[in-house]
Amino acid sequence: MPKISDTLWELASAEVQSREDGTGGEEDGGVDPGSLNERTVFFIGNKAGGKTTILLRCLDRDEPPKPTLALEYTFGRRARGHNTPKDIAHLWELGGGTSLSDLVQIPITAQNVRSLSVVLVLDLSKPNALWGTMERLLQTTRTQVEKACSKPQRTLESKAGSKQQAQNRPLMVLPKDHPDRELINPFPVPLVIIGSKFDIFQDFDSEKRKVICKTLRFISHYYAASLIFTSSKSESLMSKTKSLFTQLGFGTEKGKSMSSDLSKPLIIPAGMDSLSQIGSPPTTDVDIGTLHAKNPLDLWKKVFEVVFPPENTSDHHRELKDPAKDPQYSEPQIDSMRAQKDTELDQYKRNASKSWKGLELET
């Protein structure tokens, strides 16, 4: 029991020490760490692809979405029952598409990696940027996840969070007798791929829709991810998306919705697809033998990029090395003042140069 003479700092120090020692708990009036459930969900994807809109809708927040400034954090809470601690979902969103992918090291740490899930939002209305965005972001995220997993965990976290970590560890979602078990490369943490803006995508040519659908089915199955198509203009699709989100963020029961009909929005939970059901890459105008692919993933990439040539983003990435020049981060008043100060600095440099040239150095 704390003494009346204890200061706030002394109480806080004692609490931290008890947590580090693993001695704090219900016996001395504390909260049992095992009763708390905190998870982290990291949203990545296309710039202006609908990540913020989806996140706000999943949290039932009625507010207009704003452009994400580099990396943003929010959280959600959900009660499991009466008089029980609320579960907490730590929610991170990476802005800027692939241009700021180096920031993944901030939300993915050794402390949260075992309770981490990743949501990749791909803009179905921009198929030419789809593969490049997916490839770059998943590669960067995977590297950081593996780096975080290689770091030792603190003693308390391994004790108090053992139950939570066991539930959230990367799982082989395929049964042992699944024929594709040795042919896929599961992502190291739970992964959900969301195809956004289905309302625009559904008006695409049927053959193009087929290529995109089959390709995303293959990618999702290859990484043992769940796949869902959604649209902010469809309450039904957003409801199914929210259900999947609460599963990741709060550990609710898995949904049973399933739809692999290419003429409808796809909803395929992880482990429910197969390479035989997906079929071969749609190669109407392509001779697979001429593509020289190194592996199945590379083959699907080459076929996809024949139909949807990738955008040339090298110049765009070079321009966005300085986020201050990215129009999505514009602040009119600040930008105006910055421009004024830049002008004053240029004028000062010119005047200083003239004054130095006019000096007669003594010999």
Tab-separated table of C-alpha atoms in Angstrom:
chain	number	residue	atom	x	y	z
A	1	MET	CA	0.000	0.000	0.000
A	2	PRO	CA	1.366	3.469	-0.831
A	3	LYS	CA	2.169	5.754	2.129
A	4	ILE	CA	0.375	9.086	2.467
A	5	SER	CA	3.747	10.830	2.402
A	6	ASP	CA	4.634	9.413	-1.019
A	7	THR	CA	4.869	11.997	-3.778
A	8	LEU	CA	3.334	11.457	-7.201
A	9	TRP	CA	6.773	10.807	-8.698
A	10	GLU	CA	7.579	8.233	-6.019
A	11	LEU	CA	4.294	6.437	-6.675
A	12	ALA	CA	4.929	6.479	-10.427
A	13	SER	CA	8.480	5.192	-9.949
A	14	ALA	CA	7.246	2.376	-7.724
A	15	GLU	CA	4.600	1.409	-10.287
A	16	VAL	CA	7.156	1.267	-13.104
A	17	GLN	CA	9.530	-0.766	-10.939
A	18	SER	CA	6.799	-3.249	-9.989
A	19	ARG	CA	5.873	-3.715	-13.653
A	20	GLU	CA	9.494	-4.279	-14.649
A	21	ASP	CA	9.902	-6.797	-11.822
A	22	GLY	CA	6.637	-8.495	-12.766
A	23	THR	CA	5.378	-8.113	-9.161
A	24	GLY	CA	2.515	-5.700	-9.804
A	25	GLY	CA	-0.868	-7.380	-9.950
A	26	GLU	CA	-4.206	-7.893	-8.369
A	27	GLU	CA	-2.744	-8.807	-4.964
A	28	ASP	CA	-1.462	-5.270	-4.329
A	29	GLY	CA	-4.418	-3.510	-5.886
A	30	GLY	CA	-3.014	-3.289	-9.404
A	31	VAL	CA	-4.484	-4.478	-12.659
A	32	ASP	CA	-3.551	-7.933	-13.810
A	33	PRO	CA	-1.460	-7.330	-16.975
A	34	GLY	CA	-2.812	-10.540	-18.472
A	35	SER	CA	-6.325	-9.083	-18.370
A	36	LEU	CA	-5.333	-6.215	-20.666
A	37	ASN	CA	-5.407	-6.750	-24.395
A	38	GLU	CA	-3.638	-4.256	-26.621
A	39	ARG	CA	-3.145	-4.769	-30.328
A	40	THR	CA	-1.579	-2.683	-33.070
A	41	VAL	CA	-2.999	-2.308	-36.578
A	42	PHE	CA	-0.836	-0.613	-39.217
A	43	PHE	CA	-2.538	0.817	-42.323
A	44	ILE	CA	-0.439	1.218	-45.478
A	45	GLY	CA	-1.285	1.606	-49.164
A	46	ASN	CA	-1.755	3.928	-52.106
A	47	LYS	CA	-1.601	7.659	-51.554
A	48	ALA	CA	-5.200	8.976	-51.501
A	49	GLY	CA	-6.387	5.379	-51.723
A	50	GLY	CA	-9.008	5.620	-48.987
A	51	LYS	CA	-7.089	4.453	-45.895
A	52	THR	CA	-8.288	7.297	-43.673
A	53	THR	CA	-11.886	6.950	-44.849
A	54	ILE	CA	-11.888	3.232	-44.066
A	55	LEU	CA	-10.279	3.793	-40.665
A	56	LEU	CA	-12.782	6.475	-39.648
A	57	ARG	CA	-15.737	4.359	-40.741
A	58	CYS	CA	-14.416	1.358	-38.809
A	59	LEU	CA	-14.174	3.538	-35.695
A	60	ASP	CA	-17.676	4.994	-36.259
A	61	ARG	CA	-16.247	8.493	-36.395
A	62	ASP	CA	-18.439	10.893	-38.329
A	63	GLU	CA	-15.829	13.346	-39.560
A	64	PRO	CA	-14.452	14.246	-42.985
A	65	PRO	CA	-11.140	12.523	-43.824
A	66	LYS	CA	-8.060	14.704	-44.132
A	67	PRO	CA	-4.826	13.932	-46.001
A	68	THR	CA	-2.509	11.895	-43.788
A	69	LEU	CA	0.564	13.849	-42.701
A	70	ALA	CA	3.422	11.364	-43.087
A	71	LEU	CA	2.518	9.018	-40.197
A	72	GLU	CA	-0.494	9.417	-37.950
A	73	TYR	CA	-1.678	7.660	-34.803
A	74	THR	CA	-5.073	7.169	-33.228
A	75	PHE	CA	-6.675	4.451	-31.122
A	76	GLY	CA	-9.905	2.627	-30.538
A	77	ARG	CA	-11.349	0.988	-27.420
A	78	ARG	CA	-13.879	-1.777	-27.022
A	79	ALA	CA	-15.383	-3.303	-23.866
A	80	ARG	CA	-15.434	-7.081	-23.593
A	81	GLY	CA	-18.094	-7.099	-20.909
A	82	HIS	CA	-19.541	-5.312	-17.895
A	83	ASN	CA	-16.937	-3.925	-15.459
A	84	THR	CA	-14.021	-5.296	-17.455
A	85	PRO	CA	-11.011	-3.377	-18.816
A	86	LYS	CA	-11.493	-2.165	-22.377
A	87	ASP	CA	-9.408	-3.668	-25.152
A	88	ILE	CA	-7.244	-1.112	-26.914
A	89	ALA	CA	-6.317	-0.999	-30.586
A	90	HIS	CA	-3.351	1.203	-31.444
A	91	LEU	CA	-3.896	2.398	-35.011
A	92	TRP	CA	-1.138	3.768	-37.245
A	93	GLU	CA	-1.541	5.064	-40.784
A	94	LEU	CA	1.295	5.706	-43.224
A	95	GLY	CA	0.675	8.531	-45.683
A	96	GLY	CA	2.365	9.364	-48.959
A	97	GLY	CA	2.049	5.937	-50.574
A	98	THR	CA	5.535	4.461	-50.982
A	99	SER	CA	7.440	7.751	-50.723
A	100	LEU	CA	7.627	7.652	-46.918
A	101	SER	CA	7.939	3.894	-46.441
A	102	ASP	CA	11.065	4.302	-44.305
A	103	LEU	CA	8.785	5.467	-41.486
A	104	VAL	CA	7.587	1.884	-40.876
A	105	GLN	CA	10.284	1.597	-38.209
A	106	ILE	CA	8.236	3.862	-35.910
A	107	PRO	CA	5.002	1.843	-35.525
A	108	ILE	CA	6.677	-1.588	-35.802
A	109	THR	CA	8.800	-2.300	-32.748
A	110	ALA	CA	10.043	-5.249	-30.742
A	111	GLN	CA	7.482	-4.347	-28.064
A	112	ASN	CA	4.388	-4.610	-30.288
A	113	VAL	CA	5.349	-6.879	-33.178
A	114	ARG	CA	3.719	-9.935	-31.594
A	115	SER	CA	0.381	-8.137	-31.408
A	116	LEU	CA	0.714	-6.446	-34.807
A	117	SER	CA	-1.506	-6.747	-37.870
A	118	VAL	CA	-1.029	-5.011	-41.218
A	119	VAL	CA	-3.756	-3.675	-43.497
A	120	LEU	CA	-2.693	-2.971	-47.085
A	121	VAL	CA	-5.181	-0.731	-48.905
A	122	LEU	CA	-4.854	-0.877	-52.702
A	123	ASP	CA	-6.741	1.569	-54.912
A	124	LEU	CA	-8.615	-0.567	-57.462
A	125	SER	CA	-9.235	2.514	-59.623
A	126	LYS	CA	-5.463	2.871	-60.241
A	127	PRO	CA	-4.292	-0.582	-61.370
A	128	ASN	CA	-1.079	0.742	-62.963
A	129	ALA	CA	0.204	1.658	-59.500
A	130	LEU	CA	-1.134	-1.459	-57.791
A	131	TRP	CA	1.749	-3.929	-58.065
A	132	GLY	CA	4.493	-1.393	-57.408
A	133	THR	CA	2.731	-0.074	-54.312
A	134	MET	CA	2.060	-3.552	-52.980
A	135	GLU	CA	5.585	-4.806	-53.626
A	136	ARG	CA	7.432	-1.840	-52.121
A	137	LEU	CA	5.282	-1.492	-49.007
A	138	LEU	CA	5.135	-5.202	-48.171
A	139	GLN	CA	8.871	-5.593	-48.692
A	140	THR	CA	9.695	-2.640	-46.429
A	141	THR	CA	7.177	-3.708	-43.802
A	142	ARG	CA	8.354	-7.314	-43.827
A	143	THR	CA	11.970	-6.261	-43.355
A	144	GLN	CA	11.046	-4.141	-40.322
A	145	VAL	CA	8.860	-6.893	-38.839
A	146	GLU	CA	11.683	-9.431	-39.122
A	147	LYS	CA	14.102	-6.924	-37.613
A	148	ALA	CA	11.745	-6.299	-34.685
A	149	CYS	CA	11.192	-10.028	-34.169
A	150	SER	CA	14.922	-10.610	-33.900
A	151	LYS	CA	15.231	-8.284	-30.887
A	152	PRO	CA	14.930	-9.791	-27.389
A	153	GLN	CA	11.709	-9.179	-25.462
A	154	ARG	CA	11.578	-7.786	-21.934
A	155	THR	CA	10.791	-10.289	-19.187
A	156	LEU	CA	7.477	-8.728	-18.136
A	157	GLU	CA	6.175	-8.538	-21.672
A	158	SER	CA	6.919	-12.209	-22.259
A	159	LYS	CA	5.081	-13.104	-19.028
A	160	ALA	CA	2.114	-10.758	-19.009
A	161	GLY	CA	1.498	-10.889	-22.721
A	162	SER	CA	2.127	-14.569	-23.350
A	163	LYS	CA	-1.545	-15.340	-23.920
A	164	GLN	CA	-2.021	-12.320	-26.184
A	165	GLN	CA	1.170	-13.023	-28.131
A	166	ALA	CA	0.178	-16.646	-28.667
A	167	GLN	CA	-3.087	-15.481	-30.208
A	168	ASN	CA	-1.415	-12.961	-32.494
A	169	ARG	CA	1.756	-14.715	-33.591
A	170	PRO	CA	2.136	-15.283	-37.322
A	171	LEU	CA	0.017	-18.339	-37.953
A	172	MET	CA	0.139	-20.886	-40.721
A	173	VAL	CA	-3.481	-20.456	-41.676
A	174	LEU	CA	-3.407	-23.389	-44.070
A	175	PRO	CA	-4.172	-26.850	-42.682
A	176	LYS	CA	-1.318	-29.337	-42.726
A	177	ASP	CA	-2.859	-31.276	-45.594
A	178	HIS	CA	-3.404	-28.218	-47.811
A	179	PRO	CA	-1.713	-28.810	-51.204
A	180	ASP	CA	-0.338	-25.245	-51.317
A	181	ARG	CA	1.318	-25.313	-47.906
A	182	GLU	CA	4.845	-25.526	-49.319
A	183	LEU	CA	4.179	-23.205	-52.268
A	184	ILE	CA	3.308	-19.976	-50.472
A	185	ASN	CA	5.289	-17.476	-48.400
A	186	PRO	CA	3.094	-16.313	-45.480
A	187	PHE	CA	3.579	-12.768	-44.255
A	188	PRO	CA	5.199	-12.812	-40.781
A	189	VAL	CA	2.191	-11.081	-39.132
A	190	PRO	CA	-1.543	-11.187	-39.930
A	191	LEU	CA	-2.157	-9.341	-43.199
A	192	VAL	CA	-5.366	-8.034	-44.762
A	193	ILE	CA	-5.478	-6.668	-48.310
A	194	ILE	CA	-8.332	-4.247	-48.995
A	195	GLY	CA	-9.227	-3.302	-52.557
A	196	SER	CA	-10.747	0.172	-52.207
A	197	LYS	CA	-13.009	2.209	-54.520
A	198	PHE	CA	-14.909	-0.815	-55.805
A	199	ASP	CA	-17.634	1.569	-57.021
A	200	ILE	CA	-15.213	2.851	-59.695
A	201	PHE	CA	-13.614	-0.530	-60.341
A	202	GLN	CA	-16.922	-2.237	-61.163
A	203	ASP	CA	-17.241	-0.060	-64.289
A	204	PHE	CA	-13.941	-1.353	-65.719
A	205	ASP	CA	-13.817	-3.605	-68.762
A	206	SER	CA	-14.621	-7.189	-67.727
A	207	GLU	CA	-11.272	-8.575	-68.920
A	208	LYS	CA	-9.342	-5.971	-66.956
A	209	ARG	CA	-11.414	-6.685	-63.858
A	210	LYS	CA	-10.629	-10.384	-64.295
A	211	VAL	CA	-6.877	-9.724	-64.421
A	212	ILE	CA	-6.982	-7.547	-61.285
A	213	CYS	CA	-9.212	-9.944	-59.340
A	214	LYS	CA	-7.195	-13.063	-60.123
A	215	THR	CA	-3.923	-11.287	-59.438
A	216	LEU	CA	-5.064	-10.020	-56.040
A	217	ARG	CA	-6.398	-13.477	-55.187
A	218	PHE	CA	-2.985	-14.948	-55.984
A	219	ILE	CA	-1.099	-12.265	-54.002
A	220	SER	CA	-3.372	-12.694	-50.986
A	221	HIS	CA	-3.092	-16.483	-51.064
A	222	TYR	CA	0.683	-16.329	-51.573
A	223	TYR	CA	1.079	-14.182	-48.437
A	224	ALA	CA	-1.646	-16.047	-46.485
A	225	ALA	CA	-3.628	-12.827	-46.280
A	226	SER	CA	-7.333	-12.078	-46.205
A	227	LEU	CA	-8.750	-10.201	-49.201
A	228	ILE	CA	-11.770	-7.915	-49.308
A	229	PHE	CA	-13.066	-5.362	-51.815
A	230	THR	CA	-14.874	-2.344	-50.416
A	231	SER	CA	-16.310	1.077	-51.198
A	232	SER	CA	-17.105	3.993	-48.927
A	233	LYS	CA	-20.329	4.375	-50.899
A	234	SER	CA	-21.625	0.931	-49.928
A	235	GLU	CA	-22.856	0.420	-46.365
A	236	SER	CA	-22.915	-3.346	-46.877
A	237	LEU	CA	-19.277	-3.531	-47.980
A	238	MET	CA	-18.139	-1.133	-45.256
A	239	SER	CA	-19.933	-3.239	-42.653
A	240	LYS	CA	-18.009	-6.340	-43.774
A	241	THR	CA	-14.774	-4.338	-43.781
A	242	LYS	CA	-15.473	-3.126	-40.239
A	243	SER	CA	-16.081	-6.710	-39.127
A	244	LEU	CA	-12.651	-7.700	-40.436
A	245	PHE	CA	-11.089	-4.669	-38.750
A	246	THR	CA	-12.559	-5.501	-35.329
A	247	GLN	CA	-11.194	-9.004	-35.723
A	248	LEU	CA	-7.686	-7.570	-36.131
A	249	GLY	CA	-7.985	-4.753	-33.606
A	250	PHE	CA	-9.962	-6.447	-30.848
A	251	GLY	CA	-9.746	-10.168	-31.492
A	252	THR	CA	-13.425	-10.701	-32.249
A	253	GLU	CA	-14.645	-13.908	-33.825
A	254	LYS	CA	-13.756	-14.442	-37.470
A	255	GLY	CA	-16.484	-13.677	-39.973
A	256	LYS	CA	-17.862	-16.375	-42.238
A	257	SER	CA	-18.495	-14.261	-45.337
A	258	MET	CA	-16.914	-15.660	-48.490
A	259	SER	CA	-17.221	-14.569	-52.134
A	260	SER	CA	-14.865	-15.551	-54.957
A	261	ASP	CA	-17.216	-14.598	-57.792
A	262	LEU	CA	-15.194	-12.282	-60.049
A	263	SER	CA	-18.348	-10.354	-60.984
A	264	LYS	CA	-18.927	-9.390	-57.337
A	265	PRO	CA	-16.845	-7.813	-54.556
A	266	LEU	CA	-14.277	-10.371	-53.426
A	267	ILE	CA	-14.268	-11.490	-49.792
A	268	ILE	CA	-11.808	-14.322	-49.148
A	269	PRO	CA	-10.578	-15.027	-45.609
A	270	ALA	CA	-6.968	-16.141	-45.196
A	271	GLY	CA	-6.481	-19.825	-45.938
A	272	MET	CA	-9.791	-20.251	-47.765
A	273	ASP	CA	-8.407	-20.046	-51.317
A	274	SER	CA	-6.144	-22.338	-53.321
A	275	LEU	CA	-3.925	-22.135	-56.389
A	276	SER	CA	-6.156	-24.642	-58.181
A	277	GLN	CA	-9.216	-22.449	-57.627
A	278	ILE	CA	-7.377	-19.290	-58.654
A	279	GLY	CA	-6.042	-20.854	-61.834
A	280	SER	CA	-3.189	-19.692	-64.035
A	281	PRO	CA	-2.431	-16.041	-64.849
A	282	PRO	CA	-4.857	-14.620	-67.455
A	283	THR	CA	-2.602	-14.536	-70.529
A	284	THR	CA	-4.912	-13.754	-73.423
A	285	ASP	CA	-2.283	-11.846	-75.395
A	286	VAL	CA	0.836	-13.091	-73.617
A	287	ASP	CA	3.038	-16.110	-74.249
A	288	ILE	CA	4.129	-17.206	-70.768
A	289	GLY	CA	7.185	-18.947	-72.199
A	290	THR	CA	8.644	-15.607	-73.322
A	291	LEU	CA	8.409	-13.935	-69.910
A	292	HIS	CA	11.392	-15.699	-68.251
A	293	ALA	CA	9.922	-15.555	-64.739
A	294	LYS	CA	12.054	-16.640	-61.768
A	295	ASN	CA	9.145	-17.934	-59.686
A	296	PRO	CA	5.313	-17.950	-59.631
A	297	LEU	CA	5.113	-14.506	-57.986
A	298	ASP	CA	7.399	-13.057	-60.649
A	299	LEU	CA	5.296	-14.684	-63.379
A	300	TRP	CA	2.096	-13.102	-62.091
A	301	LYS	CA	3.879	-9.755	-61.856
A	302	LYS	CA	5.084	-9.894	-65.458
A	303	VAL	CA	1.650	-10.870	-66.775
A	304	PHE	CA	-0.048	-8.148	-64.732
A	305	GLU	CA	2.378	-5.475	-65.915
A	306	VAL	CA	1.802	-6.426	-69.552
A	307	VAL	CA	-1.849	-5.456	-69.081
A	308	PHE	CA	-1.169	-2.589	-66.654
A	309	PRO	CA	2.290	-1.102	-67.328
A	310	PRO	CA	3.711	0.347	-64.106
A	311	GLU	CA	3.829	4.091	-63.611
A	312	ASN	CA	7.190	5.811	-63.805
A	313	THR	CA	7.472	6.984	-60.208
A	314	SER	CA	11.231	7.631	-59.983
A	315	ASP	CA	10.914	11.363	-60.638
A	316	HIS	CA	7.956	11.612	-58.272
A	317	HIS	CA	9.875	9.867	-55.473
A	318	ARG	CA	12.900	12.078	-56.012
A	319	GLU	CA	10.717	15.177	-55.752
A	320	LEU	CA	9.138	13.917	-52.520
A	321	LYS	CA	12.463	13.354	-50.767
A	322	ASP	CA	11.633	16.682	-49.093
A	323	PRO	CA	8.100	16.280	-47.626
A	324	ALA	CA	7.853	20.086	-47.404
A	325	LYS	CA	7.433	20.108	-51.186
A	326	ASP	CA	4.609	17.579	-51.160
A	327	PRO	CA	1.341	19.409	-51.939
A	328	GLN	CA	-0.620	17.155	-49.576
A	329	TYR	CA	1.199	18.782	-46.646
A	330	SER	CA	0.535	22.354	-47.791
A	331	GLU	CA	-0.227	25.026	-45.183
A	332	PRO	CA	-1.049	28.301	-47.041
A	333	GLN	CA	-0.066	30.716	-44.265
A	334	ILE	CA	3.110	28.884	-43.363
A	335	ASP	CA	4.054	28.318	-47.016
A	336	SER	CA	3.523	32.024	-47.758
A	337	MET	CA	5.754	33.042	-44.864
A	338	ARG	CA	8.367	30.466	-45.917
A	339	ALA	CA	8.350	31.830	-49.479
A	340	GLN	CA	8.816	35.361	-48.119
A	341	LYS	CA	11.738	34.306	-45.954
A	342	ASP	CA	13.315	32.419	-48.870
A	343	THR	CA	13.082	35.590	-50.977
A	344	GLU	CA	14.654	37.651	-48.194
A	345	LEU	CA	17.444	35.087	-47.838
A	346	ASP	CA	18.186	35.157	-51.584
A	347	GLN	CA	18.289	38.974	-51.494
A	348	TYR	CA	20.646	38.897	-48.508
A	349	LYS	CA	22.960	36.455	-50.291
A	350	ARG	CA	23.068	38.672	-53.396
A	351	ASN	CA	23.825	41.795	-51.337
A	352	ALA	CA	26.486	39.992	-49.339
A	353	SER	CA	28.111	38.738	-52.547
A	354	LYS	CA	28.209	42.271	-53.981
A	355	SER	CA	29.707	43.727	-50.800
A	356	TRP	CA	32.471	41.125	-50.746
A	357	LYS	CA	33.315	41.760	-54.377
A	358	GLY	CA	33.514	45.502	-53.704
A	359	LEU	CA	36.046	45.174	-50.919
A	360	GLU	CA	39.621	46.186	-51.664
A	361	LEU	CA	41.826	43.801	-49.846
A	362	GLU	CA	44.931	45.357	-48.318
A	363	THR	CA	48.244	43.761	-49.217
